[in-house]
Amino acid sequence: MPKSKLPGIQKLLIANRGEIAVRIIRTAREMGIATVAVYSEADARSMHVQLADESFLIGASEPSASYLNMDALLRVAEETGAQAIHPGYGFLSERSEFSQACREAGIAFVGPPPEAMRKLGAKIESKQLAVTAGVPITPGFFESNASDDQLKAAAQHIGYPVMLKASAGGGGRGMRAVASEDEFDSALRLARDEAVKAFGDGAMMVEKLVEQPRHIEVQFLADSHGNVACLFERECSLQRRHQKLVEEAPSPVLNRNSELWEPLQAAVKSLVTQAGYVGAGTAEFIYNQTTQDFYFLEVNARLQVEHPVTESIVGLDLVEWQLRIAAGEKLDLADGLIRGDRNAIHGHAIEIRIIAEDPAQGFMPSIGKILAWAEPKGIGVRVDTGFESGSEISRFYDSMLAKLIVHAETREKAIHKLQSALMDFHILGVKTNIAYMADVIAHPGFIDGQFDTGFLGREFSEWKVSDQIPAELWEIAQVPLGSVSEENRLGSRELTGAWALSDGFRIYSEK
């Protein structure tokens, strides 16, 4: 391996798994940084374990016994001499106590300092900081330790409909829309119970519900020398039950109304500076299409799942910059990127999350062994994954299998490229959402850029999967992976004929 480009970081521990761990390992390798993977019992044969320079078992399959075990992670880092830990996203990535523990152990945490994480980690505190920084927020009630009566009185004052949110929430958990006072008590009870189970914290807040909003977020980098760069925005409005499924950059909204960008960028820089933030992060906003107002939601103090679309339009490796900032370097970007000049945007990028779930059965998670995997390739097509043929999909972790990212000169060309790429993405052995997503991006509303966060719920509530599955793939799906010779798996026309045909089919799983 070549000499590290960062003298202060010769070896990096990745405190994560799957796609993001693979993503980080590959950038570290390009930078000449040795990598240490950690894994649970369920992940012993995973791709990130095979790719890293060193790999260490840290516990049982349950996240609490492995990827959430701070003591085990720090012990491996110290034993291997890793100078830095990259948390990826999820797990411990936004835990200020983990950032603090790394500092106390003399290990660089590839993320923001614990002080900034504490200021931005809970929705209530981050809303209060946003007010101080002059960032617009949705009208609401954001008091710590608010009682049920206070929350209900606030809802009446704000006016229904309102949204109940867990202060420590994320991923749509601990959230309930409330249309009237009659629904409030039961909705609050359900939201709080969900928040306690998911985050161990039942603190709630209430805010005005913006109807048919768009979800737009701004990617930023901030170094320890006071420099902040806003690397434009991502549109994340296509969601199912508050879970993002399609992300694109730039947003169709700001493409049509570019004058909205400067005040949005200024608000983000003010908030980041006020928080003392260092590293990569994302400021999320709700956009009211009627009033053309942006309202601050939260800061995700980590790398986002959808970061590749930003990388595509600005030509940067965000993981590389995370590492460089953690090593104390200054932002050394093109002037247009530092200033947020929209002329520095190159083309359009779209990402789709490929998930192991069965849309025909209420999106029930699908587990098991991947029998065959064929992903699309081509100029402007990127697949980020931690899985391959033979990989086991476990019940213990997130069900995302891969991210399909395309980049083209225009949004129209990117959509065409994405449609073609989805036709060439085939996974057998587990159910996936590929058929569902192919229909989503073919919808006129998506193609015209006219959608909001409720779009999928309205337009695809009655969606059904096509049952027209080519016979070749049905036969492949019946062949146990272990009973097929390596020669046949890789080369037999009989077993790979479905991939060789140019008949325009889409196939995602056996029946």
Coordinates of C-alpha atoms in Angstrom, one line a residue:
M1 CA 0.0 0.0 0.0
P2 CA 1.3 3.5 -0.8
K3 CA 2.2 5.9 2.0
S4 CA -0.7 7.6 3.7
K5 CA -1.6 11.0 2.3
L6 CA -2.4 12.0 5.9
P7 CA 0.6 11.8 8.2
G8 CA -1.7 11.9 11.3
I9 CA -3.8 9.0 10.1
Q10 CA -1.9 5.9 9.1
K11 CA -4.6 3.4 10.1
L12 CA -8.4 3.8 10.3
L13 CA -11.0 1.7 12.1
I14 CA -14.4 1.6 10.5
A15 CA -17.1 1.3 13.3
N16 CA -19.8 0.1 10.9
R17 CA -20.8 -2.6 8.4
G18 CA -22.2 -3.3 5.0
E19 CA -22.3 -0.7 2.2
I20 CA -20.9 2.3 4.1
A21 CA -18.0 0.3 5.5
V22 CA -17.0 -0.8 2.0
R23 CA -17.4 2.7 0.8
I24 CA -15.0 4.0 3.5
I25 CA -12.5 1.2 3.0
R26 CA -12.2 2.0 -0.7
T27 CA -11.5 5.7 -0.2
A28 CA -9.0 5.0 2.6
R29 CA -7.2 2.6 0.3
E30 CA -6.9 5.3 -2.3
M31 CA -5.4 7.6 0.3
G32 CA -2.9 5.0 1.5
I33 CA -4.6 4.5 4.8
A34 CA -4.7 1.0 6.3
T35 CA -8.1 -0.1 7.4
V36 CA -9.5 -2.1 10.3
A37 CA -12.9 -3.7 10.0
V38 CA -15.0 -4.9 12.9
Y39 CA -17.8 -7.4 12.6
S40 CA -20.5 -9.3 14.5
E41 CA -21.1 -13.0 14.3
A42 CA -23.7 -12.5 11.6
D43 CA -21.2 -10.6 9.5
A44 CA -18.3 -13.0 9.6
R45 CA -18.2 -13.5 5.8
S46 CA -19.3 -10.0 4.8
M47 CA -17.7 -8.0 2.0
H48 CA -16.3 -5.3 4.3
V49 CA -14.6 -8.0 6.4
Q50 CA -12.9 -9.4 3.3
L51 CA -11.8 -6.0 1.9
A52 CA -10.2 -4.5 5.1
D53 CA -6.5 -5.0 5.9
E54 CA -7.4 -6.3 9.3
S55 CA -10.7 -7.6 10.7
F56 CA -11.9 -8.3 14.3
L57 CA -14.9 -10.0 15.8
I58 CA -16.4 -7.7 18.4
G59 CA -19.5 -9.5 19.5
A60 CA -22.8 -11.3 18.9
S61 CA -25.2 -10.5 16.1
E62 CA -27.3 -8.1 18.0
P63 CA -26.2 -4.4 17.4
S64 CA -26.1 -3.8 21.2
A65 CA -23.5 -6.5 21.5
S66 CA -21.3 -5.5 18.6
Y67 CA -21.6 -2.3 16.5
L68 CA -23.1 -0.3 19.5
N69 CA -20.4 -1.6 21.9
M70 CA -18.2 1.5 22.4
D71 CA -15.8 -0.3 24.7
A72 CA -15.2 -3.1 22.2
L73 CA -14.6 -0.6 19.4
L74 CA -12.2 1.5 21.3
R75 CA -10.3 -1.6 22.5
V76 CA -9.8 -2.8 18.9
A77 CA -8.7 0.6 17.9
E78 CA -6.1 0.8 20.7
E79 CA -4.9 -2.8 20.1
T80 CA -4.4 -2.2 16.3
G81 CA -2.9 1.3 16.7
A82 CA -5.6 3.0 14.7
Q83 CA -5.3 6.7 14.9
A84 CA -8.9 7.4 13.8
I85 CA -12.4 5.9 13.9
H86 CA -14.9 6.5 11.1
P87 CA -18.5 5.8 12.4
G88 CA -20.2 5.7 9.0
Y89 CA -23.9 6.4 9.5
G90 CA -26.4 4.8 11.9
F91 CA -25.2 3.0 15.0
L92 CA -22.8 5.3 17.0
S93 CA -22.3 8.0 14.3
E94 CA -24.4 10.6 16.1
R95 CA -23.6 9.7 19.7
S96 CA -21.8 12.6 21.3
E97 CA -20.5 10.2 24.1
F98 CA -18.7 8.1 21.4
S99 CA -17.1 11.2 20.0
Q100 CA -16.1 12.2 23.6
A101 CA -14.7 8.7 24.3
C102 CA -12.6 8.8 21.2
R103 CA -11.2 12.2 22.2
E104 CA -10.3 10.9 25.7
A105 CA -8.6 7.9 24.2
G106 CA -6.5 10.1 22.0
I107 CA -8.2 8.7 18.8
A108 CA -9.5 11.1 16.1
F109 CA -13.3 10.8 15.6
V110 CA -14.1 11.3 11.9
G111 CA -17.1 13.5 12.7
P112 CA -18.0 16.6 14.6
P113 CA -16.8 17.3 18.1
P114 CA -19.0 16.2 21.0
E115 CA -19.9 19.7 21.9
A116 CA -21.4 20.4 18.5
M117 CA -23.2 17.0 18.5
R118 CA -24.8 17.8 21.8
K119 CA -26.1 21.1 20.5
L120 CA -27.5 19.6 17.4
G121 CA -28.3 16.0 18.4
A122 CA -31.7 16.5 19.9
K123 CA -34.4 18.2 17.8
I124 CA -35.5 20.5 20.7
E125 CA -32.0 21.9 21.3
S126 CA -31.2 22.2 17.6
K127 CA -34.4 24.2 17.0
Q128 CA -33.5 26.6 19.8
L129 CA -30.0 27.0 18.4
A130 CA -31.5 27.6 14.9
V131 CA -33.6 30.5 16.4
T132 CA -30.4 32.0 17.9
A133 CA -28.6 31.7 14.5
G134 CA -31.5 33.3 12.7
V135 CA -32.5 30.2 10.8
P136 CA -36.3 30.0 10.0
I137 CA -38.2 27.2 11.8
T138 CA -41.7 25.8 11.6
P139 CA -44.0 27.4 14.2
G140 CA -44.1 25.1 17.1
F141 CA -43.4 24.3 20.8
F142 CA -39.9 23.1 21.5
E143 CA -39.5 23.1 25.3
S144 CA -37.5 20.4 27.1
N145 CA -39.4 18.1 29.4
A146 CA -42.8 19.5 28.2
S147 CA -45.8 17.9 29.9
D148 CA -48.7 16.4 28.0
D149 CA -50.9 19.3 28.9
Q150 CA -48.3 21.8 27.7
L151 CA -48.0 20.0 24.3
K152 CA -51.7 19.8 23.9
A153 CA -52.2 23.5 24.7
A154 CA -49.4 24.3 22.2
A155 CA -51.2 22.3 19.5
Q156 CA -54.4 24.2 20.1
H157 CA -52.5 27.5 20.0
I158 CA -50.6 26.6 16.8
G159 CA -53.7 25.2 15.1
Y160 CA -54.4 21.8 13.7
P161 CA -53.1 19.9 11.8
V162 CA -49.9 19.5 13.8
M163 CA -47.0 17.1 13.8
L164 CA -45.8 15.4 17.0
K165 CA -42.1 14.5 17.0
A166 CA -39.7 12.8 19.3
S167 CA -36.8 15.1 20.2
A168 CA -34.3 12.3 19.9
G169 CA -36.0 10.8 16.9
G170 CA -35.0 10.0 13.4
G171 CA -36.0 7.8 10.5
G172 CA -39.7 8.6 11.0
R173 CA -39.9 7.0 14.4
G174 CA -41.7 8.8 17.2
M175 CA -43.7 10.9 14.7
R176 CA -47.4 11.3 14.3
A177 CA -49.5 13.7 12.3
V178 CA -52.6 14.9 14.3
A179 CA -55.5 16.3 12.4
S180 CA -57.7 17.4 15.4
E181 CA -57.8 17.7 19.1
D182 CA -59.8 14.4 19.4
E183 CA -56.8 12.5 18.0
F184 CA -54.1 14.2 20.1
D185 CA -54.0 12.1 23.3
S186 CA -53.8 8.7 21.5
A187 CA -51.3 10.0 18.9
L188 CA -49.1 11.4 21.7
R189 CA -49.2 8.1 23.6
L190 CA -48.2 6.2 20.5
A191 CA -45.5 8.6 19.4
R192 CA -43.9 8.7 22.9
D193 CA -44.0 4.9 23.3
E194 CA -42.3 4.5 19.9
A195 CA -39.7 7.1 20.9
V196 CA -38.9 5.4 24.2
K197 CA -38.5 2.0 22.5
A198 CA -36.4 3.4 19.6
F199 CA -34.2 6.0 21.4
G200 CA -34.7 5.5 25.2
D201 CA -36.0 9.1 25.3
G202 CA -39.7 10.1 25.4
A203 CA -39.2 13.9 25.1
M204 CA -41.7 15.2 22.5
M205 CA -42.3 18.5 20.7
V206 CA -45.1 19.7 18.5
E207 CA -45.1 21.9 15.4
K208 CA -47.4 23.1 12.6
L209 CA -47.9 20.5 9.9
V210 CA -46.9 21.9 6.5
E211 CA -49.2 20.1 4.1
Q212 CA -47.7 18.6 0.9
P213 CA -44.2 19.8 1.7
R214 CA -40.9 19.0 0.0
H215 CA -37.9 17.7 1.9
I216 CA -34.7 19.5 0.9
E217 CA -31.3 19.2 2.6
V218 CA -28.0 21.0 2.3
Q219 CA -24.7 19.2 2.3
F220 CA -21.9 21.1 4.1
L221 CA -18.3 20.7 5.0
A222 CA -16.7 22.7 7.9
D223 CA -13.1 22.6 8.9
S224 CA -11.4 23.5 12.2
H225 CA -10.1 26.8 10.8
G226 CA -13.5 28.4 10.5
N227 CA -14.2 27.7 6.8
V228 CA -17.7 26.4 5.8
A229 CA -18.7 25.3 2.3
C230 CA -22.3 24.5 1.3
L231 CA -22.1 21.9 -1.5
F232 CA -25.6 22.6 -2.7
E233 CA -28.8 20.8 -2.0
R234 CA -30.5 17.4 -2.4
E235 CA -34.1 16.7 -2.9
C236 CA -35.4 13.9 -0.6
S237 CA -39.1 14.2 -1.0
L238 CA -39.9 10.7 -2.3
Q239 CA -40.5 8.9 1.0
R240 CA -42.5 6.0 2.2
R241 CA -43.5 6.3 5.8
H242 CA -40.9 9.0 6.4
Q243 CA -38.1 6.8 4.9
K244 CA -36.3 8.3 1.9
L245 CA -36.2 6.2 -1.2
V246 CA -35.1 8.5 -4.0
E247 CA -32.7 11.4 -3.6
E248 CA -31.4 13.8 -6.3
A249 CA -29.1 16.7 -6.7
P250 CA -29.7 19.5 -7.4
S251 CA -33.4 19.9 -6.4
P252 CA -36.0 20.6 -9.1
V253 CA -37.3 23.3 -6.8
L254 CA -34.1 25.3 -6.7
N255 CA -33.5 24.6 -10.4
R256 CA -36.7 26.5 -11.0
N257 CA -36.2 29.1 -8.3
S258 CA -32.4 29.6 -8.0
E259 CA -33.0 32.9 -6.1
L260 CA -33.9 30.7 -3.1
W261 CA -30.4 29.3 -2.8
E262 CA -28.5 32.3 -1.3
P263 CA -30.7 32.8 1.8
L264 CA -30.8 29.0 2.3
Q265 CA -27.0 28.8 2.1
A266 CA -26.6 31.8 4.4
A267 CA -28.9 30.2 7.0
V268 CA -26.9 26.9 7.0
K269 CA -23.5 28.7 7.3
S270 CA -24.9 30.7 10.3
L271 CA -26.2 27.6 12.0
V272 CA -22.9 25.6 11.4
T273 CA -20.8 28.4 12.7
Q274 CA -23.0 29.0 15.8
A275 CA -22.8 25.3 16.7
G276 CA -19.0 25.1 16.3
Y277 CA -19.4 22.3 13.9
V278 CA -16.4 20.6 12.3
G279 CA -16.7 17.8 9.6
A280 CA -19.3 16.8 7.1
G281 CA -23.0 17.3 7.9
T282 CA -26.4 17.9 6.4
A283 CA -29.0 20.5 7.3
E284 CA -32.5 19.4 6.6
F285 CA -35.4 21.6 5.7
I286 CA -39.1 21.4 4.9
Y287 CA -40.1 23.6 1.9
N288 CA -43.6 25.0 1.8
Q289 CA -44.6 25.0 -1.9
T290 CA -47.4 27.5 -1.4
T291 CA -45.4 30.2 0.4
Q292 CA -42.0 29.2 -1.0
D293 CA -40.6 29.3 2.6
F294 CA -38.0 27.0 4.0
Y295 CA -38.3 25.7 7.6
F296 CA -35.4 24.1 9.5
L297 CA -35.8 20.5 10.6
E298 CA -32.6 19.2 12.0
V299 CA -28.9 18.7 11.3
N300 CA -27.6 15.2 10.6
A301 CA -24.2 15.3 12.2
R302 CA -22.7 12.6 10.0
L303 CA -22.4 11.4 6.4
Q304 CA -25.8 10.8 4.8
V305 CA -26.8 7.7 2.9
E306 CA -27.5 9.9 -0.1
H307 CA -24.1 11.6 -0.2
P308 CA -23.1 10.1 -3.6
V309 CA -25.5 12.4 -5.5
T310 CA -23.6 15.4 -4.1
E311 CA -20.3 13.8 -4.9
S312 CA -21.5 13.4 -8.5
I313 CA -22.4 17.0 -9.1
V314 CA -19.4 18.6 -7.3
G315 CA -16.7 16.1 -8.2
L316 CA -15.5 15.5 -4.6
D317 CA -15.0 12.5 -2.5
L318 CA -16.8 13.4 0.8
V319 CA -15.2 10.6 2.7
E320 CA -11.8 11.8 1.7
W321 CA -12.7 15.3 3.0
Q322 CA -14.0 13.9 6.2
L323 CA -10.7 12.3 6.8
R324 CA -8.7 15.3 5.7
I325 CA -10.8 17.6 8.0
A326 CA -10.3 15.1 10.9
A327 CA -6.5 15.3 10.3
G328 CA -6.7 19.1 10.7
E329 CA -6.5 20.2 7.1
K330 CA -8.2 23.3 5.7
L331 CA -10.9 23.2 3.1
D332 CA -9.0 23.5 -0.2
L333 CA -11.9 23.6 -2.7
A334 CA -12.5 25.4 -5.9
D335 CA -13.6 29.0 -5.3
G336 CA -17.1 28.3 -6.8
L337 CA -17.7 25.5 -4.3
I338 CA -16.6 27.6 -1.4
R339 CA -18.9 30.4 -2.4
G340 CA -21.7 28.1 -3.3
D341 CA -21.9 29.4 -6.9
R342 CA -24.5 27.3 -8.7
N343 CA -22.5 27.5 -11.9
A344 CA -20.2 25.1 -10.1
I345 CA -22.9 22.3 -10.3
H346 CA -22.1 19.7 -12.9
G347 CA -25.1 17.9 -14.3
H348 CA -27.7 16.0 -12.3
A349 CA -27.6 12.9 -10.1
I350 CA -30.3 10.6 -8.8
E351 CA -30.0 7.8 -6.2
I352 CA -32.4 5.0 -5.5
R353 CA -32.2 2.8 -2.4
I354 CA -32.4 -0.9 -3.2
I355 CA -34.0 -2.6 -0.2
A356 CA -34.6 -6.2 0.7
E357 CA -38.3 -6.1 1.2
D358 CA -41.5 -7.3 -0.4
P359 CA -43.7 -4.4 -1.7
A360 CA -46.4 -6.9 -2.6
Q361 CA -46.7 -7.9 1.0
G362 CA -46.8 -4.6 2.8
F363 CA -43.0 -4.0 2.3
M364 CA -42.2 -6.8 4.7
P365 CA -38.4 -7.2 5.2
S366 CA -37.0 -10.1 3.2
I367 CA -34.1 -12.2 4.6
G368 CA -32.1 -15.1 3.4
K369 CA -29.3 -15.9 0.9
I370 CA -28.7 -13.9 -2.3
L371 CA -28.6 -16.6 -5.0
A372 CA -27.6 -14.4 -7.8
W373 CA -26.6 -10.7 -8.2
A374 CA -26.2 -8.8 -11.4
E375 CA -25.8 -5.0 -11.2
P376 CA -25.9 -2.4 -14.0
K377 CA -22.7 -0.9 -15.3
G378 CA -21.9 2.0 -17.6
I379 CA -20.7 5.6 -17.8
G380 CA -22.4 7.6 -15.1
V381 CA -23.7 4.5 -13.3
R382 CA -22.5 3.7 -9.8
V383 CA -23.6 1.0 -7.4
D384 CA -22.6 1.2 -3.7
T385 CA -23.1 -2.1 -1.9
G386 CA -21.8 -4.4 0.7
F387 CA -23.4 -7.5 -0.8
E388 CA -22.9 -10.0 -3.6
S389 CA -24.0 -13.4 -4.8
G390 CA -23.9 -15.7 -1.8
S391 CA -24.3 -13.0 0.8
E392 CA -26.7 -13.6 3.7
I393 CA -29.3 -11.0 4.5
S394 CA -29.7 -11.0 8.2
R395 CA -32.7 -10.0 10.3
F396 CA -30.5 -8.0 12.7
Y397 CA -29.7 -5.0 10.6
D398 CA -31.0 -2.4 8.1
S399 CA -32.5 -4.0 5.0
M400 CA -30.8 -1.7 2.4
L401 CA -28.9 -3.8 -0.1
A402 CA -27.4 -1.2 -2.3
K403 CA -27.6 2.4 -3.6
L404 CA -28.0 2.9 -7.4
I405 CA -26.6 6.3 -8.4
V406 CA -26.7 7.8 -11.9
H407 CA -25.2 11.0 -13.2
A408 CA -25.9 12.8 -16.5
E409 CA -25.9 16.3 -18.1
T410 CA -29.5 17.0 -17.3
R411 CA -32.3 15.7 -15.0
E412 CA -34.1 14.2 -18.1
K413 CA -31.1 12.3 -19.2
A414 CA -30.4 11.1 -15.6
I415 CA -33.9 9.7 -15.4
H416 CA -33.5 7.9 -18.7
K417 CA -30.2 6.4 -17.5
L418 CA -31.8 5.4 -14.2
Q419 CA -34.6 3.7 -15.9
S420 CA -32.2 1.7 -18.0
A421 CA -30.0 0.9 -15.0
L422 CA -32.9 -0.5 -13.0
M423 CA -33.8 -2.8 -15.9
D424 CA -30.3 -4.2 -15.6
F425 CA -30.4 -4.7 -11.8
H426 CA -31.3 -8.3 -10.9
I427 CA -31.3 -9.9 -7.5
L428 CA -32.5 -13.5 -6.8
G429 CA -33.0 -15.2 -3.5
V430 CA -34.6 -12.3 -1.6
K431 CA -37.5 -10.0 -2.5
T432 CA -36.6 -6.4 -3.4
N433 CA -38.2 -3.1 -4.2
I434 CA -36.7 -2.8 -7.7
A435 CA -40.0 -3.3 -9.5
Y436 CA -41.7 -0.8 -7.3
M437 CA -39.0 1.8 -7.8
A438 CA -39.0 1.3 -11.5
D439 CA -42.7 2.2 -11.6
V440 CA -42.1 5.2 -9.3
I441 CA -39.5 6.9 -11.5
A442 CA -41.7 6.3 -14.6
H443 CA -44.6 8.2 -13.0
P444 CA -45.3 11.5 -14.8
G445 CA -45.3 13.4 -11.5
F446 CA -41.7 12.3 -10.8
I447 CA -40.6 13.0 -14.4
D448 CA -42.0 16.5 -14.2
G449 CA -40.5 17.1 -10.8
Q450 CA -44.0 17.7 -9.3
F451 CA -44.1 15.8 -6.1
D452 CA -44.0 16.1 -2.3
T453 CA -43.4 13.9 0.8
G454 CA -46.9 12.4 0.5
F455 CA -46.5 11.5 -3.2
L456 CA -45.9 7.8 -2.8
G457 CA -48.7 7.4 -0.3
R458 CA -51.2 9.0 -2.7
E459 CA -50.0 7.6 -6.0
F460 CA -48.8 4.1 -5.1
S461 CA -51.1 3.0 -2.3
E462 CA -52.6 0.4 -4.6
W463 CA -49.4 -0.7 -6.4
K464 CA -49.1 -4.3 -7.4
V465 CA -46.1 -6.2 -8.7
S466 CA -46.2 -7.6 -12.2
D467 CA -46.3 -11.4 -12.3
Q468 CA -44.7 -11.6 -15.8
I469 CA -41.4 -13.3 -14.8
P470 CA -39.3 -14.9 -17.6
A471 CA -39.0 -18.6 -17.3
E472 CA -35.2 -18.5 -17.3
L473 CA -35.1 -16.6 -14.1
W474 CA -37.7 -18.8 -12.4
E475 CA -35.5 -21.8 -13.2
I476 CA -32.4 -20.0 -11.8
A477 CA -34.2 -19.2 -8.6
Q478 CA -34.9 -22.9 -8.1
V479 CA -31.3 -23.9 -8.2
P480 CA -29.6 -24.0 -4.7
L481 CA -26.5 -21.9 -4.8
G482 CA -24.3 -24.6 -3.4
S483 CA -25.4 -27.2 -5.9
V484 CA -24.1 -25.2 -8.9
S485 CA -20.5 -25.5 -9.9
E486 CA -18.4 -22.3 -10.1
E487 CA -18.0 -22.8 -13.8
N488 CA -21.7 -23.0 -14.4
R489 CA -22.5 -20.1 -12.1
L490 CA -20.2 -17.8 -14.0
G491 CA -20.3 -19.1 -17.5
S492 CA -23.3 -21.3 -18.4
R493 CA -25.6 -19.9 -21.0
E494 CA -28.3 -22.1 -19.5
L495 CA -28.0 -20.4 -16.1
T496 CA -27.2 -16.9 -17.2
G497 CA -29.4 -16.6 -20.2
A498 CA -31.8 -14.2 -18.6
W499 CA -29.1 -11.7 -18.2
A500 CA -28.0 -12.1 -21.8
L501 CA -31.4 -11.5 -23.3
S502 CA -32.3 -8.1 -24.6
D503 CA -36.0 -8.5 -24.2
G504 CA -36.7 -5.5 -21.9
F505 CA -37.8 -7.6 -18.9
R506 CA -37.5 -6.5 -15.2
I507 CA -37.0 -9.2 -12.6
Y508 CA -36.4 -8.8 -8.9
S509 CA -36.9 -12.1 -7.1
E510 CA -38.4 -15.5 -7.5
K511 CA -42.2 -15.7 -6.9

